[in-house]
Coordinates of C-alpha atoms (C1' of nucleotides) in Angstrom, one line a residue:
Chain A
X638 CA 87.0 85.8 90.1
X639 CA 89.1 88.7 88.4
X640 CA 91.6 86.4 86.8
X641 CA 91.5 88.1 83.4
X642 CA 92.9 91.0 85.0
X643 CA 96.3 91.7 83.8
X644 CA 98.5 94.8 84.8
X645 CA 102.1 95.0 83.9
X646 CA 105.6 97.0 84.8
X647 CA 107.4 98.4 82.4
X648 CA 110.8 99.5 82.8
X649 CA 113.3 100.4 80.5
X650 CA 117.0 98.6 81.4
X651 CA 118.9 102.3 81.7
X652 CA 120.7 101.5 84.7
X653 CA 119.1 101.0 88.2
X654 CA 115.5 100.3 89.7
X655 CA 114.1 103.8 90.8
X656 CA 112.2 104.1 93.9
X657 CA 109.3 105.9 91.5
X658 CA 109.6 102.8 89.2
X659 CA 109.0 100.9 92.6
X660 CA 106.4 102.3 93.5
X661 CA 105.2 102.0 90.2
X662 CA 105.6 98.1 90.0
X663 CA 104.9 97.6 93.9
X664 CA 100.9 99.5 93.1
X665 CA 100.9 96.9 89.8
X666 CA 101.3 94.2 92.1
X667 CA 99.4 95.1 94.7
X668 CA 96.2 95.4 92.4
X669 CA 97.3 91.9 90.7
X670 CA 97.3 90.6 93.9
X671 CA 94.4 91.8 95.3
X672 CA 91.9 91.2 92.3
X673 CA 93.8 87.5 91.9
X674 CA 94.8 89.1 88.4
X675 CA 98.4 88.5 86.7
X676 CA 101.6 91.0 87.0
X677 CA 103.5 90.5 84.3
X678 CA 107.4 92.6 83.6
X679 CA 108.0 93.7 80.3
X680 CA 111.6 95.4 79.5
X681 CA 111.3 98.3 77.1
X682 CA 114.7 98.1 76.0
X683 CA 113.8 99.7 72.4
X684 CA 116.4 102.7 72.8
X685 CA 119.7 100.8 72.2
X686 CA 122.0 104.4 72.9
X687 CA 120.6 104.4 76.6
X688 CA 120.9 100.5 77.1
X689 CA 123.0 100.2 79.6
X690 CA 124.9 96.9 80.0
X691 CA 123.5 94.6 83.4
X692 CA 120.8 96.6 83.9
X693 CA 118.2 93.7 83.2
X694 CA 120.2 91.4 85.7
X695 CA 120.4 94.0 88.0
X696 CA 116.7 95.0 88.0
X697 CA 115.8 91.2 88.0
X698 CA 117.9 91.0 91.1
X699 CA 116.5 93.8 92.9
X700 CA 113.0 93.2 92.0
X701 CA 113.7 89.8 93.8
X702 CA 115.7 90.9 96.4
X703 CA 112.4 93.5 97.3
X704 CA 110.0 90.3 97.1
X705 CA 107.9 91.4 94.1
X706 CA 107.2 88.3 92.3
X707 CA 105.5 88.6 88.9
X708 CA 103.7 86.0 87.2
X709 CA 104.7 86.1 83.4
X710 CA 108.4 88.1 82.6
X711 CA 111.9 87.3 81.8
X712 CA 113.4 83.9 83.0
X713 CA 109.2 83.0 83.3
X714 CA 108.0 82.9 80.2
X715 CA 104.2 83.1 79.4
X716 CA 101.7 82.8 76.7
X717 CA 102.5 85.7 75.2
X718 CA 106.4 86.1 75.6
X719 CA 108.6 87.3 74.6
X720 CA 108.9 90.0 77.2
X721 CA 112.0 91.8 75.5
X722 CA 110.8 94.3 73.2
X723 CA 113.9 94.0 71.0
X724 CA 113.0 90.8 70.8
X725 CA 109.7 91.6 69.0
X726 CA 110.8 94.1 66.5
X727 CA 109.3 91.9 63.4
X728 CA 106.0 92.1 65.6
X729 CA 106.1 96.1 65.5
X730 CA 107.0 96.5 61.7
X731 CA 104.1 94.3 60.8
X732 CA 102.0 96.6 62.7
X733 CA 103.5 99.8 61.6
X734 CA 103.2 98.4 57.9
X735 CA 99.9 97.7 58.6
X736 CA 99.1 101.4 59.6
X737 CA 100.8 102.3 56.6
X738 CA 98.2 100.0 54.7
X739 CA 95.4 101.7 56.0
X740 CA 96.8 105.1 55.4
X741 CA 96.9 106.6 59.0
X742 CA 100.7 106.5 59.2
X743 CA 103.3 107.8 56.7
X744 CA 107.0 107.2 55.7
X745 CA 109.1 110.7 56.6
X746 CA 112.3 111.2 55.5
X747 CA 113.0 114.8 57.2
X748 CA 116.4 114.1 59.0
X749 CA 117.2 115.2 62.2
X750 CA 118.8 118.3 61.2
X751 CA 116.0 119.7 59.4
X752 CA 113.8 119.1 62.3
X753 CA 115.4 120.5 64.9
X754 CA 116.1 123.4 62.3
X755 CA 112.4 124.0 62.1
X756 CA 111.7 123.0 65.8
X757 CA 114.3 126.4 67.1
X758 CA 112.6 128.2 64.8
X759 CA 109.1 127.9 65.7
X760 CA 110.4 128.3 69.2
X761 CA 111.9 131.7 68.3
X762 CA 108.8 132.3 66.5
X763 CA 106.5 131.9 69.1
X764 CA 104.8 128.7 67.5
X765 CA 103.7 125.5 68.7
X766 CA 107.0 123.2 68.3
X767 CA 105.5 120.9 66.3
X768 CA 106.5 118.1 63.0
X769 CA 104.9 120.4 59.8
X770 CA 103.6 117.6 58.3
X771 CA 105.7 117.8 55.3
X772 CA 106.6 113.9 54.2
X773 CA 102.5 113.7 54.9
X774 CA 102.1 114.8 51.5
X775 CA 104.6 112.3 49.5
X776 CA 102.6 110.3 46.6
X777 CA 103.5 106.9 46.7
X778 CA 106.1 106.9 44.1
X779 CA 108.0 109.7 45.6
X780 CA 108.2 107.1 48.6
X781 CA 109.0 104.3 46.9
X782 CA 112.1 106.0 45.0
X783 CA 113.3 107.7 48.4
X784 CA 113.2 104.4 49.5
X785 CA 115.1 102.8 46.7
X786 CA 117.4 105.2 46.7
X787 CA 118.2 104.0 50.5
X788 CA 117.2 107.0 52.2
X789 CA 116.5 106.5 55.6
X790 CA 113.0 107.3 57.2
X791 CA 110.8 107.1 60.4
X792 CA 107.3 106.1 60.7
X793 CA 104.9 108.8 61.3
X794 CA 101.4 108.7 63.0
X795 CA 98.8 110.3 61.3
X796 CA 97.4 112.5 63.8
X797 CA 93.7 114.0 63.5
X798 CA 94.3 117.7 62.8
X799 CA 91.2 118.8 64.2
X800 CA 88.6 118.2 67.5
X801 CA 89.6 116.9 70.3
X802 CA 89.6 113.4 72.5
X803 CA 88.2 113.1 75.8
X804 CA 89.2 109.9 77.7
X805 CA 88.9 108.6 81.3
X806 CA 91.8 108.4 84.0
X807 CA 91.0 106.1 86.6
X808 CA 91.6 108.9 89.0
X809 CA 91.0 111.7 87.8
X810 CA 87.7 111.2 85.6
X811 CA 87.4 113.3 82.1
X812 CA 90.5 114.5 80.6
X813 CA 90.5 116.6 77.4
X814 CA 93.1 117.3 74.8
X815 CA 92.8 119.4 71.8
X816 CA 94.1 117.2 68.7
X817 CA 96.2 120.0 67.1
X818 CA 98.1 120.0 70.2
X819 CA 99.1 116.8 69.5
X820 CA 102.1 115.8 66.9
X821 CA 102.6 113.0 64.2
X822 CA 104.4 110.7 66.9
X823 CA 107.5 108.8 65.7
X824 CA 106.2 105.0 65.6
X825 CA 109.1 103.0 64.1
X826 CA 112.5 104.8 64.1
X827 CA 115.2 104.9 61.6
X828 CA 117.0 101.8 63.1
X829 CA 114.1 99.7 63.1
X830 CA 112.9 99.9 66.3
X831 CA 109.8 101.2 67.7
X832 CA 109.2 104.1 69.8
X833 CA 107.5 103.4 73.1
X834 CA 104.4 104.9 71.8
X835 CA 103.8 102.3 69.3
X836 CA 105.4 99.1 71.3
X837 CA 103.5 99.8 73.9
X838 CA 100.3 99.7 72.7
X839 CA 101.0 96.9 70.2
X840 CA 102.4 94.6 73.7
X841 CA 99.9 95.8 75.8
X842 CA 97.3 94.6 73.3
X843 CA 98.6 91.3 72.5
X844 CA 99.7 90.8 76.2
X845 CA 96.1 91.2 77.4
X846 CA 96.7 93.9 79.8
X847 CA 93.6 95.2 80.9
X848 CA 95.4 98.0 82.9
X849 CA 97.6 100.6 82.8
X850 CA 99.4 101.8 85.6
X851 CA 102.0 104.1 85.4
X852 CA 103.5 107.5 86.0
X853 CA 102.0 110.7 85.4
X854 CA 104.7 111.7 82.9
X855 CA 102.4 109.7 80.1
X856 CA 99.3 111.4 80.7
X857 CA 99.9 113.9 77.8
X858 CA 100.8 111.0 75.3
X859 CA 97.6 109.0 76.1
X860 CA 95.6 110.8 73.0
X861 CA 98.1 109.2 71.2
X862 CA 98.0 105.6 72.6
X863 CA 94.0 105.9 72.1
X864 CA 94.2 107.1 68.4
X865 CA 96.7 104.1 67.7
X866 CA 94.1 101.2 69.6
X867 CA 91.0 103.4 67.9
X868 CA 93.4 102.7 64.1
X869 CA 94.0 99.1 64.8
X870 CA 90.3 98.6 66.2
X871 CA 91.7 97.4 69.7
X872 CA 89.7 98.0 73.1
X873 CA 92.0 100.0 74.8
X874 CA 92.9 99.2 78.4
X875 CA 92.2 101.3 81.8
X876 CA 94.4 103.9 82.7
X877 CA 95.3 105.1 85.7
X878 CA 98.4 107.7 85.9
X879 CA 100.0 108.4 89.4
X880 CA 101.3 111.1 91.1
X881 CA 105.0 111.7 90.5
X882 CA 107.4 111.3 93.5
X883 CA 109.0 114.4 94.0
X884 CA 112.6 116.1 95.4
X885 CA 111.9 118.1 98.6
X886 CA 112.1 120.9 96.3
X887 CA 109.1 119.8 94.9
X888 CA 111.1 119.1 91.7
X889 CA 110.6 115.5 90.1
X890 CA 112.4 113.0 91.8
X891 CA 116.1 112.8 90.8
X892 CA 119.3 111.3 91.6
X893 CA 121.4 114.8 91.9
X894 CA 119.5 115.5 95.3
X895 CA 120.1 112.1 97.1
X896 CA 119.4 108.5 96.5
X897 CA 117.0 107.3 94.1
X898 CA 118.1 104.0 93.1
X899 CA 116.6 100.9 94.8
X900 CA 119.7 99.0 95.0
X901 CA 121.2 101.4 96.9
X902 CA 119.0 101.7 99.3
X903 CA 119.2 98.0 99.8
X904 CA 122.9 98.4 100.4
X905 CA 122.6 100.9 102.8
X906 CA 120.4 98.7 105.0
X907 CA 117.1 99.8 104.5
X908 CA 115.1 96.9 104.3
X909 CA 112.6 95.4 101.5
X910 CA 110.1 95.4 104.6
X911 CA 110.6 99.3 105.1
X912 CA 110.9 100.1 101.3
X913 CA 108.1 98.6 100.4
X914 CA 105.9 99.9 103.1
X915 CA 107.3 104.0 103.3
X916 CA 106.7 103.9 98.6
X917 CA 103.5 102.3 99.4
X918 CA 102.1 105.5 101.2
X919 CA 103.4 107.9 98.9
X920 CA 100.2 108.4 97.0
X921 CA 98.0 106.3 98.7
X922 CA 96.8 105.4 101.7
X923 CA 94.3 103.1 103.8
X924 CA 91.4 104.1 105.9
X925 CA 92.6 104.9 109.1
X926 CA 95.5 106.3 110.8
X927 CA 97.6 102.8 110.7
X928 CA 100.7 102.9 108.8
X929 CA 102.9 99.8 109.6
X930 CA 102.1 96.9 107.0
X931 CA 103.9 93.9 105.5
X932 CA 103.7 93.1 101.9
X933 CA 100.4 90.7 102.6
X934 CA 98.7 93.3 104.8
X935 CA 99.0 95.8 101.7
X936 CA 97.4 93.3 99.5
X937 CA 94.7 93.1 101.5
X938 CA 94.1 97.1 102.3
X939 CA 94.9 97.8 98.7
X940 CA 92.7 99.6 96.5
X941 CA 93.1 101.6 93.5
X942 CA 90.4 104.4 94.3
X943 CA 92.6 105.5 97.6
X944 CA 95.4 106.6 95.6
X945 CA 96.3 110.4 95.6
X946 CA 95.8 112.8 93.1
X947 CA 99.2 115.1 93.5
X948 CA 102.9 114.5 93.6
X949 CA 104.3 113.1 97.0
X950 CA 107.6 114.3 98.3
X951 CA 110.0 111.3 99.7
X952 CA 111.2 112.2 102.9
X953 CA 114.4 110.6 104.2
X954 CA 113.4 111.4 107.5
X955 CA 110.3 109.2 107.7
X956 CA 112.2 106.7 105.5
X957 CA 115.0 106.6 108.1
X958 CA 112.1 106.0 111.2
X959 CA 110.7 103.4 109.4
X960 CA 113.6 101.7 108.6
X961 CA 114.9 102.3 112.3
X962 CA 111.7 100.5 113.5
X963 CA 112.0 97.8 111.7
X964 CA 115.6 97.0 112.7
X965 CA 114.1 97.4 115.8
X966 CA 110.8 95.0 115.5
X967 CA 111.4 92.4 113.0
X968 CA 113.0 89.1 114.6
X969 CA 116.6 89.5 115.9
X970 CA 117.7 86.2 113.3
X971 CA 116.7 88.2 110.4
X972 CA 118.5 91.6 111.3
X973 CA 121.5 89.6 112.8
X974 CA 121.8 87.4 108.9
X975 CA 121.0 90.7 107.6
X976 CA 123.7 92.9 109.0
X977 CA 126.3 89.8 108.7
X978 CA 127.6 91.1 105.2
X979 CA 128.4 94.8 106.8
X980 CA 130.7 93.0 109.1
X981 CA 132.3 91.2 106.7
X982 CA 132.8 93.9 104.4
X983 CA 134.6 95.6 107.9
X984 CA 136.8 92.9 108.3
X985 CA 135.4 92.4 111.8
X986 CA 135.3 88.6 113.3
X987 CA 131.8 87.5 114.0
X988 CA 132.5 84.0 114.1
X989 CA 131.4 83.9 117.7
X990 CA 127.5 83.3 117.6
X991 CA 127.0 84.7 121.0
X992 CA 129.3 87.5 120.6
X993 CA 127.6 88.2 117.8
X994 CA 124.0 88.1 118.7
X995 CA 124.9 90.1 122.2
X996 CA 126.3 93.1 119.6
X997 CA 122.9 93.2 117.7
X998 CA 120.6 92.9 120.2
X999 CA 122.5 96.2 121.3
X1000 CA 123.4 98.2 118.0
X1001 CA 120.1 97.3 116.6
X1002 CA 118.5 100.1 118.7
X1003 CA 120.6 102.7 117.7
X1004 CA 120.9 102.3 114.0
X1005 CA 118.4 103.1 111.3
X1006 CA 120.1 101.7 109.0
X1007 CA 122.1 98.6 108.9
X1008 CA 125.7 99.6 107.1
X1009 CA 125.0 101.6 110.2
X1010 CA 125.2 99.2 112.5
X1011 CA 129.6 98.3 112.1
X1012 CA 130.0 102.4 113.4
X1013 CA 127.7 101.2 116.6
X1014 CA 129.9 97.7 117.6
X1015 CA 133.3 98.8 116.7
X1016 CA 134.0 99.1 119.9
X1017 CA 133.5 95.5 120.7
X1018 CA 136.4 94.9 118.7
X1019 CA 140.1 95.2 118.8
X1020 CA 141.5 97.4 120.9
X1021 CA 140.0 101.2 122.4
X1022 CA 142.2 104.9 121.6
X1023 CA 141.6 107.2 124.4
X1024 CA 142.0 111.1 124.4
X1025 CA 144.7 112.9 126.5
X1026 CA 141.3 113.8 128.1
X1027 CA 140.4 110.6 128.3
X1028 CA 143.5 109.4 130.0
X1029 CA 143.3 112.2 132.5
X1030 CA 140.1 110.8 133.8
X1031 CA 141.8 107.9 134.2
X1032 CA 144.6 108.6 136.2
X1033 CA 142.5 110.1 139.3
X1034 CA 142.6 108.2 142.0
X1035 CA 138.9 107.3 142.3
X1036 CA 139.2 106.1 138.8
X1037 CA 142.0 103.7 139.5
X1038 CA 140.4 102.5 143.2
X1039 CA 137.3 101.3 140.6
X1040 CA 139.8 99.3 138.2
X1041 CA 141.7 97.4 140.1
X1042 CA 138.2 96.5 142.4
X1043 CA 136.7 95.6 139.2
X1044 CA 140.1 93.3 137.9
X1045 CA 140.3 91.7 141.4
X1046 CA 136.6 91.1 141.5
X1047 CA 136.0 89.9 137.8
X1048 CA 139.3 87.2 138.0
X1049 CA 137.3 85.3 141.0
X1050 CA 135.4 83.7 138.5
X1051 CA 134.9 83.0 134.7
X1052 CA 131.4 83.1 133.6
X1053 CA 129.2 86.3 134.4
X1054 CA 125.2 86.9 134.3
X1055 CA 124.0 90.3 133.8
X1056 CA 122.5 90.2 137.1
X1057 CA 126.0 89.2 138.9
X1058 CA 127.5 92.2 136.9
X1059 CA 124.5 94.6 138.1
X1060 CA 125.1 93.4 142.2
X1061 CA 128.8 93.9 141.6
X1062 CA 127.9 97.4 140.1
X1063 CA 125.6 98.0 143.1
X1064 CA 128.5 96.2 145.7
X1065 CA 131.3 98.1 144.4
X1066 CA 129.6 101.4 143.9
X1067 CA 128.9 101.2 147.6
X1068 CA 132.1 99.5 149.0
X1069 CA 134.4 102.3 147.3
X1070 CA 131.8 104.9 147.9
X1071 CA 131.9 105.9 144.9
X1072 CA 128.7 107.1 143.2
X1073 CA 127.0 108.5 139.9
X1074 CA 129.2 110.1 137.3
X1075 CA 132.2 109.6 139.2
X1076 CA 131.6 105.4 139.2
X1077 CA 130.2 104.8 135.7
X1078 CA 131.7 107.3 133.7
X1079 CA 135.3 105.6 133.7
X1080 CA 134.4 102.4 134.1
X1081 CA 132.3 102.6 130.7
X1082 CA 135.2 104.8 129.2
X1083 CA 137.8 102.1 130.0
X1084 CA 135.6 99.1 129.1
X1085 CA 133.4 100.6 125.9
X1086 CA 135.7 103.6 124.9
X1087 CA 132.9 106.4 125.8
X1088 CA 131.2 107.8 128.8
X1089 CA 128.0 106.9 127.3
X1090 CA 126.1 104.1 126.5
X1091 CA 124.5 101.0 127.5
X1092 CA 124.6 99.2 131.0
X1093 CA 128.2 98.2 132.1
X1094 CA 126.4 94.3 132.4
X1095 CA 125.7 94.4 128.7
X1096 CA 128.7 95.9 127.9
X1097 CA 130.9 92.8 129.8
X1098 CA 128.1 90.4 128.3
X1099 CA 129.3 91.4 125.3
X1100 CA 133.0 91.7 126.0
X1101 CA 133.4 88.5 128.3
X1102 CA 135.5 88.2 131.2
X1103 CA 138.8 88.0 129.8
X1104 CA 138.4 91.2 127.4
X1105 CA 137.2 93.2 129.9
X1106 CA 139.5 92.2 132.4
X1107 CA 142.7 93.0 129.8
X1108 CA 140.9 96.5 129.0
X1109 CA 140.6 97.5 132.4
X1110 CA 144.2 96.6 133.1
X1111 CA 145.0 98.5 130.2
X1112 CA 143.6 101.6 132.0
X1113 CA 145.9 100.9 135.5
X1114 CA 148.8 103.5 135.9
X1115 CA 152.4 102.1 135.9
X1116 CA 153.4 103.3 139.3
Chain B
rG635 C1' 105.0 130.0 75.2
rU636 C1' 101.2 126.2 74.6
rC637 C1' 98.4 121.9 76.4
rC638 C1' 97.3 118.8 80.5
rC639 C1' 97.3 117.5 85.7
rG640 C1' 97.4 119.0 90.6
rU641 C1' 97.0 122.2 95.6
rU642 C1' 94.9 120.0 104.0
rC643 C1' 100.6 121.3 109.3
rG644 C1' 107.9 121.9 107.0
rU645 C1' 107.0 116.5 105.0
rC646 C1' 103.6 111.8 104.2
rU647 C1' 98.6 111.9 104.9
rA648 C1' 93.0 111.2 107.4
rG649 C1' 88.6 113.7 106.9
rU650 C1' 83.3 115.5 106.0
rG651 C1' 78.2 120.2 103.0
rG652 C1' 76.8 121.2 109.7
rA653 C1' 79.7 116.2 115.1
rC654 C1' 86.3 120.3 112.9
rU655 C1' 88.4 123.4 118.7
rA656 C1' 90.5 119.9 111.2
rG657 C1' 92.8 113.7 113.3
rG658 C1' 97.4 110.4 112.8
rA659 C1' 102.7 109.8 111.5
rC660 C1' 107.8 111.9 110.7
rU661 C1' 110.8 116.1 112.0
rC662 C1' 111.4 119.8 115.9
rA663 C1' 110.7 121.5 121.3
rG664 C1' 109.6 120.2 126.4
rG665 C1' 108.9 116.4 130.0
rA666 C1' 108.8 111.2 132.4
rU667 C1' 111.6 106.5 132.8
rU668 C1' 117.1 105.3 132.7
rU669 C1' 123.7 106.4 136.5
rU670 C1' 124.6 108.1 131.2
rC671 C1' 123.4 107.0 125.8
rA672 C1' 119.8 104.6 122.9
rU673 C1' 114.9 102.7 123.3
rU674 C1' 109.9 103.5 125.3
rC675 C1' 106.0 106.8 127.0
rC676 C1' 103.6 111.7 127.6
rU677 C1' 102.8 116.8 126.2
rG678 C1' 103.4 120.7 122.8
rC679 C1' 104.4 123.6 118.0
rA680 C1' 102.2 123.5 113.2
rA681 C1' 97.7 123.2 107.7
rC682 C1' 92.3 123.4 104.6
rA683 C1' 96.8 128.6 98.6
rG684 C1' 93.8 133.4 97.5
rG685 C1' 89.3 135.6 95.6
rG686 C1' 84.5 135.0 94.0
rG687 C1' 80.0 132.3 93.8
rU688 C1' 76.1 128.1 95.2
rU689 C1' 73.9 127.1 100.1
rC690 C1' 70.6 128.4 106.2
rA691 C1' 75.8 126.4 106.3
rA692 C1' 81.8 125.1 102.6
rU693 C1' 88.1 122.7 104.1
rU694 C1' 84.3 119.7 101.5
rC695 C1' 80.5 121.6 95.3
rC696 C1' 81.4 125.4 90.9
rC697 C1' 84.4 129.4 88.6
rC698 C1' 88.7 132.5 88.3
rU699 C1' 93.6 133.7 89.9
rA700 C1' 98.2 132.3 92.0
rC701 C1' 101.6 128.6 92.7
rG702 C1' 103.7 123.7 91.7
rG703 C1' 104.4 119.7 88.4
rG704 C1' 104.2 117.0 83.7
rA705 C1' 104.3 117.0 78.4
rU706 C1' 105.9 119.5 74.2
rA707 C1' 112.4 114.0 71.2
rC708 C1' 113.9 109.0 65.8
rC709 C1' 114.1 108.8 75.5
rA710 C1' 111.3 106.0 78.1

RNA sequence: GUCCCGUUCGUCUAGUGGACUAGGACUCAGGAUUUUCAUUCCUGCAACAGGGGUUCAAUUCCCCUACGGGAUACCA
């Protein structure tokens, strides 16, 4: 029904996925999918000092590895590819020459010197920071022989001067900016490339993308955007700006105050489920108190007039609950494949299924996140280190009355249920008369390495016979 | 500085011109369950930034102030 809809994500390869971009591409998607429009990815990677080598692969891999499929995009090439702007370069400069053409941009030849120069001094003056306008004024010849004489320029917009330009934000109705506090915007640098400003108009036209969705940081350039589709007699698109994601400072987002790159996260053990549903309500929110969805269930509650109008502070906290439930909730295969790799990466052997599957079914409870999850079943493995404390609970003599019970009763027979291990709790607890703190506190301690924890049955179950036998024996004084 | 955007518990948020004693979640505190730990469950703490209007009535509409954020690059 909405097929001509087309939305887009934009990133720039400078490194990592941020969870702000995330969210970003997650609300794109989310509208594709709902309106049965297309999500295309577009890498603005038109600033070749901030390129950062791998960064494409890597934010390829970790938009997969979070399950946001898009439709048209590198490695799936559509209609209107390709989806590298350095790629498109000859594309820009036609456009920019075209401008040129038509007399609403301008060759400048100010260097950067000069206008940082001027820009300190307007500061220090009190002024606007703004480009003077100076290379506006350059006949034709004047250009010509700069350019002969292989000086190197910029392309400048030719901004209105005067009045002002009223457009619509899908969220927050009228916005109004004067035009004089607008500057002649850079559209094609001195290397050849295009700013942002101009690429992204130019690719958002020609890619057919009939909205924009992005962070609030472009609000303020949006006059320009419009002037450049109102010059090339383009429809411009909707726009919609979001809220930023903020520090708990309240400052913008930022990696010097924690995490903020998706991949990270992902290592860490959150999961794709839990990061995609904790950025998904930061800034917007279904009727209804509800706030456990999958991916599909978003889709479906999705819509763009419930997102928020101000900034949304992420809180590890309610990250770290979320993710905790999950671990807890989603299917015991998936966590157990999932937490595999963290066990590897400990050296620890989990090539016993059942062994294995015991030892999640328990840590998974207490983790909330999965790298988590190897400080939570170390003490299944190898062997336990015991405090001079420790050992001094050891050597009383109730202590060592439950051990060797425990040794003689566990060697009678190979295999044990839980509920075998429960009656011989009960049987024991009673035959030594031996109750409470005093029974399970060195029992667990010998067996698990702490006073706490779960049920001695699970603990064996997990164990087996033989271990728990040897760790017990290991607890029996000499004389 | 200037322009633009925003403002409900500490945080994410629901909410409506009168049903609001402002709801949910996280955190925190207390309790129940459990031999202990974790889980689970229950209870509690805690907010409409301030001031003016409009109205019979404002958290909800308007204005101002304060505060926060963004932009002000040959970065995106």
């Amino acid at each position: 029904m909405n097929g001509d809809i087309r939305v887009r994500f934009a990133p720039s390869p400078t490194g990592y996925l941020h969870v702000g971009s995330l969210r970003t591409a997650l609300y794109n998607y989310l509208y594709a999918r709902k309106v049965g429009g297309k999500f295309i990815l577009r890498i603005e990677d038109t600033d070749r000092t901030r390129f950062v080598e791998g960064s494409v692969e890597n934010l390829l891999k970790t938009l997969k590895n979070i399950g946001l499929e898009y439709d048209e995009g590198p490695e799936k090439e559509g209609e209107y590819g390709p989806y590298f702007q350095s790629e498109r370069t000859e594309l820009y400069k036609k456009y920019a020459d075209e401008l040129i053409n038509k007399g609403v941009a301008y060759h400048c030849f100010c260097t950067k010197e000069k206008l940082d120069k001027m820009r300190k001094e307007q500061i220090a003056n009190k002024e606007d920071p703004k480009y003077d306008g100076s290379c506006r004024k350059l006949t034709e010849s004047e250009v010509q022989e700069k350019i002969k004489k292989g000086e190197s320029y910029v392309i400048r917009l030719k901004i209105p001067l005067e009045g002002e330009i009223t457009f619509y934000d899908l969220l927050r109705e009228k916005v109004t900016f004067p035009w004089n506090m607008v500057d002649d915007q850079v559209l094609m640098k001195s290397d050849g490339y295009p700013t942002y400003h101009l690429a992204n108009v130019v690719d958002d036209h020609l890619m057919k993308i009939t909205h924009v969705i992005r962070g609030e940081e472009w609000l303020s350039s949006v006059p320009k955007h419009l002037y450049l589709y109102r010059v090339f007699n383009w429809k411009p698109p909707k726009m919609l700006h979001l809220p930023l994601l903020l520090n708990p400072d309240k400052s913008k987002l930022s990696k010097r105050q924690g995490d903020v790159a998706v991949e990270d996260f992902l290592n860490k053990g959150y999961l794709p489920e839990t990061l995609i549903n904790f950025v998904a309500l930061l800034g917007w929110h279904p009727k209804g108190d509800r706030e456990l969805f999958t991916l599909t269930e978003l889709v479906k509650e999705f819509s763009l007039k419930r997102i928020n109008k101000a900034g949304a502070v992420f809180d590890i906290e309610k990250l770290n609950w979320m993710n905790a439930h999950y671990i807890r909730h989603l299917k015991l295969d998936y966590i157990i494949n999932r937490s595999r790799t963290y066990f590897e990466q400990a050296g620890l052997d989990i090539s016993d299924d059942k062994k294995y599957k015991k030892i999640i079914t328990f840590a998974r409870e207490r983790v909330s996140h999965l790298d988590d999850i190897i400080r939570q079943s170390m003490m299944f493995f190898g062997d336990l280190e015991f405090s001079e404390e420790d050992k001094r609970l050891f050597s009383q003599k109730t202590s060592q009355k439950i051990f060797l019970y425990w040794i003689r009763e566990l060697n009678n027979k190979n295999e044990w249920s839980d509920e075998e291990i429960n009656n011989l709790v009960k049987k024991s607890s009673e035959e030594l008369e031996i109750k409470g703190k005093d029974f399970y506190f060195p029992l667990r301690l010998a067996l698990f390495g702490s006073s706490h924890g779960p049920d001695i049955s699970i603990i064996i179950g997990i164990l087996g016979k033989d271990t728990a036998v040897s760790r017990l024996k290991n607890c029996i004084n000499p004389e």
